[in-house]
PDB file of C-alpha atoms in Angstrom:
ATOM      1  CA  MET A   5      66.518 -82.662  70.743  1.00  0.00           C
ATOM      2  CA  ARG A   6      69.959 -83.744  69.614  1.00  0.00           C
ATOM      3  CA  ILE A   7      69.700 -85.456  66.266  1.00  0.00           C
ATOM      4  CA  VAL A   8      72.064 -86.844  63.637  1.00  0.00           C
ATOM      5  CA  LEU A   9      70.759 -86.975  60.068  1.00  0.00           C
ATOM      6  CA  VAL A  10      72.183 -89.670  57.797  1.00  0.00           C
ATOM      7  CA  GLY A  11      71.459 -90.933  54.296  1.00  0.00           C
ATOM      8  CA  PRO A  12      73.154 -91.440  50.939  1.00  0.00           C
ATOM      9  CA  PRO A  13      74.020 -88.572  48.593  1.00  0.00           C
ATOM     10  CA  GLY A  14      70.862 -87.438  46.840  1.00  0.00           C
ATOM     11  CA  ALA A  15      68.601 -88.341  49.780  1.00  0.00           C
ATOM     12  CA  GLY A  16      67.732 -84.686  50.331  1.00  0.00           C
ATOM     13  CA  LYS A  17      69.498 -84.349  53.687  1.00  0.00           C
ATOM     14  CA  GLY A  18      70.224 -80.626  53.336  1.00  0.00           C
ATOM     15  CA  THR A  19      66.630 -79.800  52.409  1.00  0.00           C
ATOM     16  CA  GLN A  20      65.133 -81.945  55.157  1.00  0.00           C
ATOM     17  CA  ALA A  21      67.641 -80.695  57.724  1.00  0.00           C
ATOM     18  CA  ALA A  22      66.580 -77.087  57.124  1.00  0.00           C
ATOM     19  CA  TYR A  23      62.863 -77.881  57.519  1.00  0.00           C
ATOM     20  CA  LEU A  24      63.326 -80.171  60.523  1.00  0.00           C
ATOM     21  CA  ALA A  25      65.589 -77.727  62.345  1.00  0.00           C
ATOM     22  CA  LYS A  26      63.015 -74.989  61.848  1.00  0.00           C
ATOM     23  CA  ASN A  27      60.141 -77.186  63.035  1.00  0.00           C
ATOM     24  CA  LEU A  28      62.105 -78.347  66.071  1.00  0.00           C
ATOM     25  CA  ALA A  29      63.540 -74.874  66.819  1.00  0.00           C
ATOM     26  CA  ILE A  30      67.128 -76.140  66.930  1.00  0.00           C
ATOM     27  CA  PRO A  31      70.147 -75.085  64.829  1.00  0.00           C
ATOM     28  CA  HIS A  32      71.022 -76.978  61.653  1.00  0.00           C
ATOM     29  CA  ILE A  33      74.753 -77.758  61.813  1.00  0.00           C
ATOM     30  CA  SER A  34      76.157 -78.947  58.480  1.00  0.00           C
ATOM     31  CA  THR A  35      79.732 -79.932  57.739  1.00  0.00           C
ATOM     32  CA  GLY A  36      79.806 -77.633  54.719  1.00  0.00           C
ATOM     33  CA  ASP A  37      78.726 -74.629  56.781  1.00  0.00           C
ATOM     34  CA  LEU A  38      81.297 -75.484  59.475  1.00  0.00           C
ATOM     35  CA  PHE A  39      84.127 -75.492  56.950  1.00  0.00           C
ATOM     36  CA  ARG A  40      82.993 -72.303  55.218  1.00  0.00           C
ATOM     37  CA  ALA A  41      82.549 -70.440  58.513  1.00  0.00           C
ATOM     38  CA  ASN A  42      85.908 -71.502  59.972  1.00  0.00           C
ATOM     39  CA  ILE A  43      87.800 -70.769  56.752  1.00  0.00           C
ATOM     40  CA  SER A  44      86.147 -67.375  56.181  1.00  0.00           C
ATOM     41  CA  GLN A  45      86.736 -66.370  59.813  1.00  0.00           C
ATOM     42  CA  GLY A  46      90.340 -67.538  59.700  1.00  0.00           C
ATOM     43  CA  THR A  47      90.073 -69.694  62.821  1.00  0.00           C
ATOM     44  CA  PRO A  48      93.022 -71.976  63.656  1.00  0.00           C
ATOM     45  CA  LEU A  49      90.917 -74.998  62.619  1.00  0.00           C
ATOM     46  CA  GLY A  50      89.855 -73.225  59.433  1.00  0.00           C
ATOM     47  CA  GLN A  51      93.476 -72.477  58.571  1.00  0.00           C
ATOM     48  CA  LYS A  52      94.422 -76.114  59.120  1.00  0.00           C
ATOM     49  CA  ALA A  53      91.529 -77.305  56.965  1.00  0.00           C
ATOM     50  CA  GLN A  54      92.491 -74.912  54.189  1.00  0.00           C
ATOM     51  CA  GLU A  55      96.091 -76.154  54.200  1.00  0.00           C
ATOM     52  CA  TYR A  56      94.934 -79.722  53.589  1.00  0.00           C
ATOM     53  CA  MET A  57      92.378 -78.667  50.994  1.00  0.00           C
ATOM     54  CA  ARG A  58      94.903 -76.583  49.052  1.00  0.00           C
ATOM     55  CA  ALA A  59      97.219 -79.583  49.002  1.00  0.00           C
ATOM     56  CA  GLY A  60      94.395 -81.710  47.607  1.00  0.00           C
ATOM     57  CA  GLN A  61      94.314 -83.842  50.743  1.00  0.00           C
ATOM     58  CA  LEU A  62      91.422 -84.992  52.920  1.00  0.00           C
ATOM     59  CA  VAL A  63      90.892 -82.936  56.063  1.00  0.00           C
ATOM     60  CA  PRO A  64      91.761 -85.139  59.081  1.00  0.00           C
ATOM     61  CA  ASP A  65      88.964 -86.258  61.394  1.00  0.00           C
ATOM     62  CA  GLU A  66      90.375 -84.306  64.327  1.00  0.00           C
ATOM     63  CA  VAL A  67      89.956 -81.009  62.478  1.00  0.00           C
ATOM     64  CA  THR A  68      86.333 -81.748  61.538  1.00  0.00           C
ATOM     65  CA  ILE A  69      85.613 -82.999  65.054  1.00  0.00           C
ATOM     66  CA  GLY A  70      87.105 -79.831  66.529  1.00  0.00           C
ATOM     67  CA  MET A  71      84.914 -77.618  64.347  1.00  0.00           C
ATOM     68  CA  ALA A  72      81.791 -79.593  65.268  1.00  0.00           C
ATOM     69  CA  LYS A  73      82.639 -79.458  68.987  1.00  0.00           C
ATOM     70  CA  ASP A  74      83.118 -75.676  68.896  1.00  0.00           C
ATOM     71  CA  ARG A  75      79.795 -75.217  67.088  1.00  0.00           C
ATOM     72  CA  MET A  76      77.844 -77.487  69.448  1.00  0.00           C
ATOM     73  CA  GLU A  77      79.155 -75.482  72.393  1.00  0.00           C
ATOM     74  CA  GLN A  78      77.646 -72.225  71.111  1.00  0.00           C
ATOM     75  CA  ALA A  79      74.686 -70.797  73.020  1.00  0.00           C
ATOM     76  CA  ASP A  80      72.034 -71.483  70.378  1.00  0.00           C
ATOM     77  CA  ALA A  81      72.826 -75.216  70.526  1.00  0.00           C
ATOM     78  CA  ALA A  82      72.404 -75.497  74.302  1.00  0.00           C
ATOM     79  CA  ASP A  83      68.970 -77.106  73.989  1.00  0.00           C
ATOM     80  CA  GLY A  84      69.709 -79.233  70.946  1.00  0.00           C
ATOM     81  CA  PHE A  85      70.916 -79.368  67.352  1.00  0.00           C
ATOM     82  CA  LEU A  86      70.563 -81.275  64.114  1.00  0.00           C
ATOM     83  CA  LEU A  87      73.834 -82.556  62.664  1.00  0.00           C
ATOM     84  CA  ASP A  88      74.003 -82.953  58.878  1.00  0.00           C
ATOM     85  CA  GLY A  89      77.141 -84.531  57.388  1.00  0.00           C
ATOM     86  CA  PHE A  90      78.718 -85.202  60.775  1.00  0.00           C
ATOM     87  CA  PRO A  91      79.615 -87.786  61.921  1.00  0.00           C
ATOM     88  CA  ARG A  92      80.735 -89.179  58.576  1.00  0.00           C
ATOM     89  CA  ASN A  93      82.539 -92.287  59.853  1.00  0.00           C
ATOM     90  CA  LEU A  94      82.922 -94.458  62.971  1.00  0.00           C
ATOM     91  CA  ALA A  95      85.836 -92.452  64.374  1.00  0.00           C
ATOM     92  CA  GLN A  96      83.741 -89.267  64.222  1.00  0.00           C
ATOM     93  CA  ALA A  97      80.699 -91.039  65.721  1.00  0.00           C
ATOM     94  CA  GLU A  98      82.756 -92.281  68.658  1.00  0.00           C
ATOM     95  CA  ALA A  99      84.247 -88.811  69.126  1.00  0.00           C
ATOM     96  CA  LEU A 100      80.755 -87.263  69.134  1.00  0.00           C
ATOM     97  CA  ASP A 101      79.644 -89.690  71.837  1.00  0.00           C
ATOM     98  CA  GLY A 102      82.671 -88.678  73.909  1.00  0.00           C
ATOM     99  CA  ILE A 103      81.998 -84.949  73.475  1.00  0.00           C
ATOM    100  CA  LEU A 104      78.378 -85.317  74.563  1.00  0.00           C
ATOM    101  CA  LYS A 105      79.173 -87.691  77.426  1.00  0.00           C
ATOM    102  CA  ALA A 106      81.713 -85.215  78.825  1.00  0.00           C
ATOM    103  CA  ASP A 107      78.851 -82.736  79.243  1.00  0.00           C
ATOM    104  CA  GLY A 108      76.402 -85.324  80.565  1.00  0.00           C
ATOM    105  CA  LEU A 109      74.471 -85.312  77.282  1.00  0.00           C
ATOM    106  CA  LYS A 110      73.506 -87.866  74.628  1.00  0.00           C
ATOM    107  CA  LEU A 111      71.837 -88.096  71.233  1.00  0.00           C
ATOM    108  CA  ASP A 112      68.067 -88.422  71.119  1.00  0.00           C
ATOM    109  CA  ALA A 113      67.824 -89.967  67.653  1.00  0.00           C
ATOM    110  CA  VAL A 114      69.640 -90.779  64.434  1.00  0.00           C
ATOM    111  CA  LEU A 115      67.295 -90.165  61.495  1.00  0.00           C
ATOM    112  CA  ASP A 116      68.163 -92.384  58.532  1.00  0.00           C
ATOM    113  CA  LEU A 117      66.768 -91.192  55.187  1.00  0.00           C
ATOM    114  CA  GLU A 118      66.359 -94.300  53.046  1.00  0.00           C
ATOM    115  CA  VAL A 119      66.466 -94.053  49.240  1.00  0.00           C
ATOM    116  CA  PRO A 120      66.987 -96.883  46.699  1.00  0.00           C
ATOM    117  CA  GLU A 121      70.374 -96.639  44.972  1.00  0.00           C
ATOM    118  CA  ASP A 122      68.858 -96.394  41.493  1.00  0.00           C
ATOM    119  CA  GLU A 123      66.733 -93.442  42.645  1.00  0.00           C
ATOM    120  CA  VAL A 124      69.840 -91.706  44.021  1.00  0.00           C
ATOM    121  CA  VAL A 125      71.547 -92.051  40.631  1.00  0.00           C
ATOM    122  CA  LYS A 126      68.423 -90.831  38.836  1.00  0.00           C
ATOM    123  CA  ARG A 127      68.081 -87.797  41.141  1.00  0.00           C
ATOM    124  CA  ILE A 128      71.685 -86.621  40.863  1.00  0.00           C
ATOM    125  CA  ALA A 129      72.590 -87.653  37.314  1.00  0.00           C
ATOM    126  CA  GLY A 130      69.471 -85.945  35.963  1.00  0.00           C
ATOM    127  CA  ARG A 131      70.406 -82.553  37.403  1.00  0.00           C
ATOM    128  CA  ARG A 132      71.145 -79.761  34.924  1.00  0.00           C
ATOM    129  CA  ILE A 133      72.661 -76.378  35.853  1.00  0.00           C
ATOM    130  CA  CYS A 134      72.493 -73.079  33.949  1.00  0.00           C
ATOM    131  CA  ARG A 135      75.912 -71.793  32.827  1.00  0.00           C
ATOM    132  CA  LYS A 136      74.759 -68.148  33.154  1.00  0.00           C
ATOM    133  CA  GLU A 137      73.158 -68.428  36.593  1.00  0.00           C
ATOM    134  CA  SER A 138      74.013 -71.479  38.704  1.00  0.00           C
ATOM    135  CA  SER A 139      70.973 -70.962  40.941  1.00  0.00           C
ATOM    136  CA  HIS A 140      68.801 -71.953  37.957  1.00  0.00           C
ATOM    137  CA  VAL A 141      68.609 -75.739  38.380  1.00  0.00           C
ATOM    138  CA  PHE A 142      66.509 -78.179  36.362  1.00  0.00           C
ATOM    139  CA  HIS A 143      66.106 -81.945  36.224  1.00  0.00           C
ATOM    140  CA  ALA A 144      65.866 -84.046  33.093  1.00  0.00           C
ATOM    141  CA  ILE A 145      62.999 -86.082  34.597  1.00  0.00           C
ATOM    142  CA  TYR A 146      61.451 -84.230  37.540  1.00  0.00           C
ATOM    143  CA  ASN A 147      61.757 -80.613  36.408  1.00  0.00           C
ATOM    144  CA  PRO A 148      62.676 -80.514  32.705  1.00  0.00           C
ATOM    145  CA  PRO A 149      63.126 -77.187  30.875  1.00  0.00           C
ATOM    146  CA  LYS A 150      60.611 -76.265  28.176  1.00  0.00           C
ATOM    147  CA  THR A 151      63.390 -76.558  25.588  1.00  0.00           C
ATOM    148  CA  GLU A 152      66.002 -79.252  26.124  1.00  0.00           C
ATOM    149  CA  GLY A 153      69.375 -77.782  27.091  1.00  0.00           C
ATOM    150  CA  VAL A 154      68.056 -74.229  27.491  1.00  0.00           C
ATOM    151  CA  CYS A 155      67.320 -72.425  30.785  1.00  0.00           C
ATOM    152  CA  ASP A 156      63.672 -71.295  31.031  1.00  0.00           C
ATOM    153  CA  ALA A 157      64.629 -68.272  33.131  1.00  0.00           C
ATOM    154  CA  CYS A 158      67.465 -66.669  31.165  1.00  0.00           C
ATOM    155  CA  GLY A 159      68.100 -68.716  28.029  1.00  0.00           C
ATOM    156  CA  GLY A 160      71.479 -69.898  29.233  1.00  0.00           C
ATOM    157  CA  GLU A 161      72.939 -73.266  28.292  1.00  0.00           C
ATOM    158  CA  LEU A 162      72.122 -76.101  30.673  1.00  0.00           C
ATOM    159  CA  TYR A 163      74.874 -78.584  31.472  1.00  0.00           C
ATOM    160  CA  GLN A 164      75.613 -81.545  33.728  1.00  0.00           C
ATOM    161  CA  ARG A 165      78.326 -80.991  36.317  1.00  0.00           C
ATOM    162  CA  GLU A 166      81.140 -83.536  36.314  1.00  0.00           C
ATOM    163  CA  ASP A 167      80.259 -84.391  39.937  1.00  0.00           C
ATOM    164  CA  ASP A 168      76.740 -85.287  38.789  1.00  0.00           C
ATOM    165  CA  SER A 169      77.720 -87.908  36.199  1.00  0.00           C
ATOM    166  CA  GLU A 170      76.443 -91.428  36.844  1.00  0.00           C
ATOM    167  CA  GLU A 171      79.992 -92.766  37.217  1.00  0.00           C
ATOM    168  CA  THR A 172      80.852 -90.157  39.860  1.00  0.00           C
ATOM    169  CA  VAL A 173      77.564 -90.693  41.716  1.00  0.00           C
ATOM    170  CA  ARG A 174      78.185 -94.436  41.928  1.00  0.00           C
ATOM    171  CA  LYS A 175      81.696 -93.792  43.284  1.00  0.00           C
ATOM    172  CA  ARG A 176      80.204 -91.458  45.919  1.00  0.00           C
ATOM    173  CA  LEU A 177      77.762 -94.208  46.853  1.00  0.00           C
ATOM    174  CA  GLU A 178      80.645 -96.670  47.257  1.00  0.00           C
ATOM    175  CA  VAL A 179      82.315 -94.240  49.673  1.00  0.00           C
ATOM    176  CA  TYR A 180      79.026 -93.819  51.564  1.00  0.00           C
ATOM    177  CA  HIS A 181      78.579 -97.598  51.887  1.00  0.00           C
ATOM    178  CA  SER A 182      82.137 -98.164  53.108  1.00  0.00           C
ATOM    179  CA  GLU A 183      82.647 -95.133  55.365  1.00  0.00           C
ATOM    180  CA  THR A 184      79.308 -93.716  56.501  1.00  0.00           C
ATOM    181  CA  GLU A 185      76.859 -96.628  56.452  1.00  0.00           C
ATOM    182  CA  PRO A 186      78.681 -98.433  59.305  1.00  0.00           C
ATOM    183  CA  ILE A 187      77.669 -95.657  61.708  1.00  0.00           C
ATOM    184  CA  ILE A 188      74.044 -96.707  61.211  1.00  0.00           C
ATOM    185  CA  ASP A 189      74.817-100.128  62.724  1.00  0.00           C
ATOM    186  CA  TYR A 190      76.824 -98.386  65.443  1.00  0.00           C
ATOM    187  CA  TYR A 191      73.821 -96.280  66.405  1.00  0.00           C
ATOM    188  CA  LYS A 192      71.359 -99.159  65.964  1.00  0.00           C
ATOM    189  CA  ALA A 193      73.238-100.949  68.732  1.00  0.00           C
ATOM    190  CA  GLN A 194      72.387 -97.936  70.909  1.00  0.00           C
ATOM    191  CA  GLY A 195      68.721 -98.043  69.890  1.00  0.00           C
ATOM    192  CA  LEU A 196      68.882 -94.595  68.317  1.00  0.00           C
ATOM    193  CA  VAL A 197      68.125 -95.187  64.634  1.00  0.00           C
ATOM    194  CA  VAL A 198      64.799 -94.111  63.140  1.00  0.00           C
ATOM    195  CA  THR A 199      64.548 -95.041  59.437  1.00  0.00           C
ATOM    196  CA  ILE A 200      62.088 -93.373  57.075  1.00  0.00           C
ATOM    197  CA  SER A 201      61.572 -93.399  53.325  1.00  0.00           C
ATOM    198  CA  ALA A 202      62.881 -90.247  51.640  1.00  0.00           C
ATOM    199  CA  LEU A 203      60.757 -90.866  48.537  1.00  0.00           C
ATOM    200  CA  GLY A 204      57.969 -88.445  47.691  1.00  0.00           C
ATOM    201  CA  LYS A 205      57.460 -84.711  47.953  1.00  0.00           C
ATOM    202  CA  VAL A 206      59.641 -82.680  50.324  1.00  0.00           C
ATOM    203  CA  ALA A 207      56.715 -81.839  52.633  1.00  0.00           C
ATOM    204  CA  GLU A 208      55.670 -85.495  52.799  1.00  0.00           C
ATOM    205  CA  VAL A 209      59.166 -86.590  53.830  1.00  0.00           C
ATOM    206  CA  THR A 210      59.302 -83.845  56.471  1.00  0.00           C
ATOM    207  CA  GLN A 211      55.940 -84.931  57.924  1.00  0.00           C
ATOM    208  CA  ARG A 212      57.131 -88.549  57.931  1.00  0.00           C
ATOM    209  CA  ALA A 213      60.317 -87.543  59.754  1.00  0.00           C
ATOM    210  CA  MET A 214      58.512 -85.419  62.355  1.00  0.00           C
ATOM    211  CA  ALA A 215      56.055 -88.249  63.053  1.00  0.00           C
ATOM    212  CA  ALA A 216      58.892 -90.759  63.436  1.00  0.00           C
ATOM    213  CA  LEU A 217      60.818 -88.497  65.810  1.00  0.00           C
ATOM    214  CA  ASP A 218      57.667 -87.855  67.831  1.00  0.00           C
ATOM    215  CA  ARG A 219      57.038 -91.601  68.195  1.00  0.00           C
ATOM    216  CA  ASP A 220      60.627 -92.067  69.218  1.00  0.00           C
TER     217      ASP A 220
END
C-alpha cells in the first residue's frame, strides 16, 4: 500500500506511522528522517537543505520533493510506503501525484488522524522534559511525575520546551490549517481520504486505522 498520513501536530502521527508501517510491512518515510539522512550523508540535496537551514530560511519545496522522490525509489519502497510529514502543502501533493503517475502508480489512501484542537494544545503544552536526560518525558495530565517538577528516573529538573508552550502550539496549528489542511480537500476530491479519531490509547488508534484501511 501507498499511504499518506496527515493530522495536526500532537495527533500522534510519528507513533502511529511506526506501528502502521510495521503492521503493513512497508517503510515509514518521515520528513524529519529524510532531512537527517541527506544532511548526515552529505548528499547534494542535503547540502542545499543545510544552506537554507543555516541561514534561518525555509527549505524550498523542490528540495523536500527531491528527497522524498529519491527515498520512494529505493528498493524497500517498491511495494509501498507510508509517508509522514510529506506532502505538507498543495504544491508537494501535486508533485507527489506527478512522481507516482510517471511510474504508473498512485496512492491507495490518505489517513487523516482527527483530534480536537483543545486536545492538541493539552497534549503538547502539558509535556515536560528532563534537563538531565531528554529521553525522560512526562506529562502534567497524562503521565505526571511523582513529585512536581522532578524526574522520577534521575531526579533531574523537568521543564517545558519553548516549542511546547500554548502560544507556540496555537501558532503551529494556524500553519497546519493554512498550509497542510487544504491537501485533505485535495485528496477528498480523489476519494482517497479515510478519517479516524486519534483519541484513546495508542493501540486503539492503531486498530482503528488498520480497520479503516482494510475497509478502504
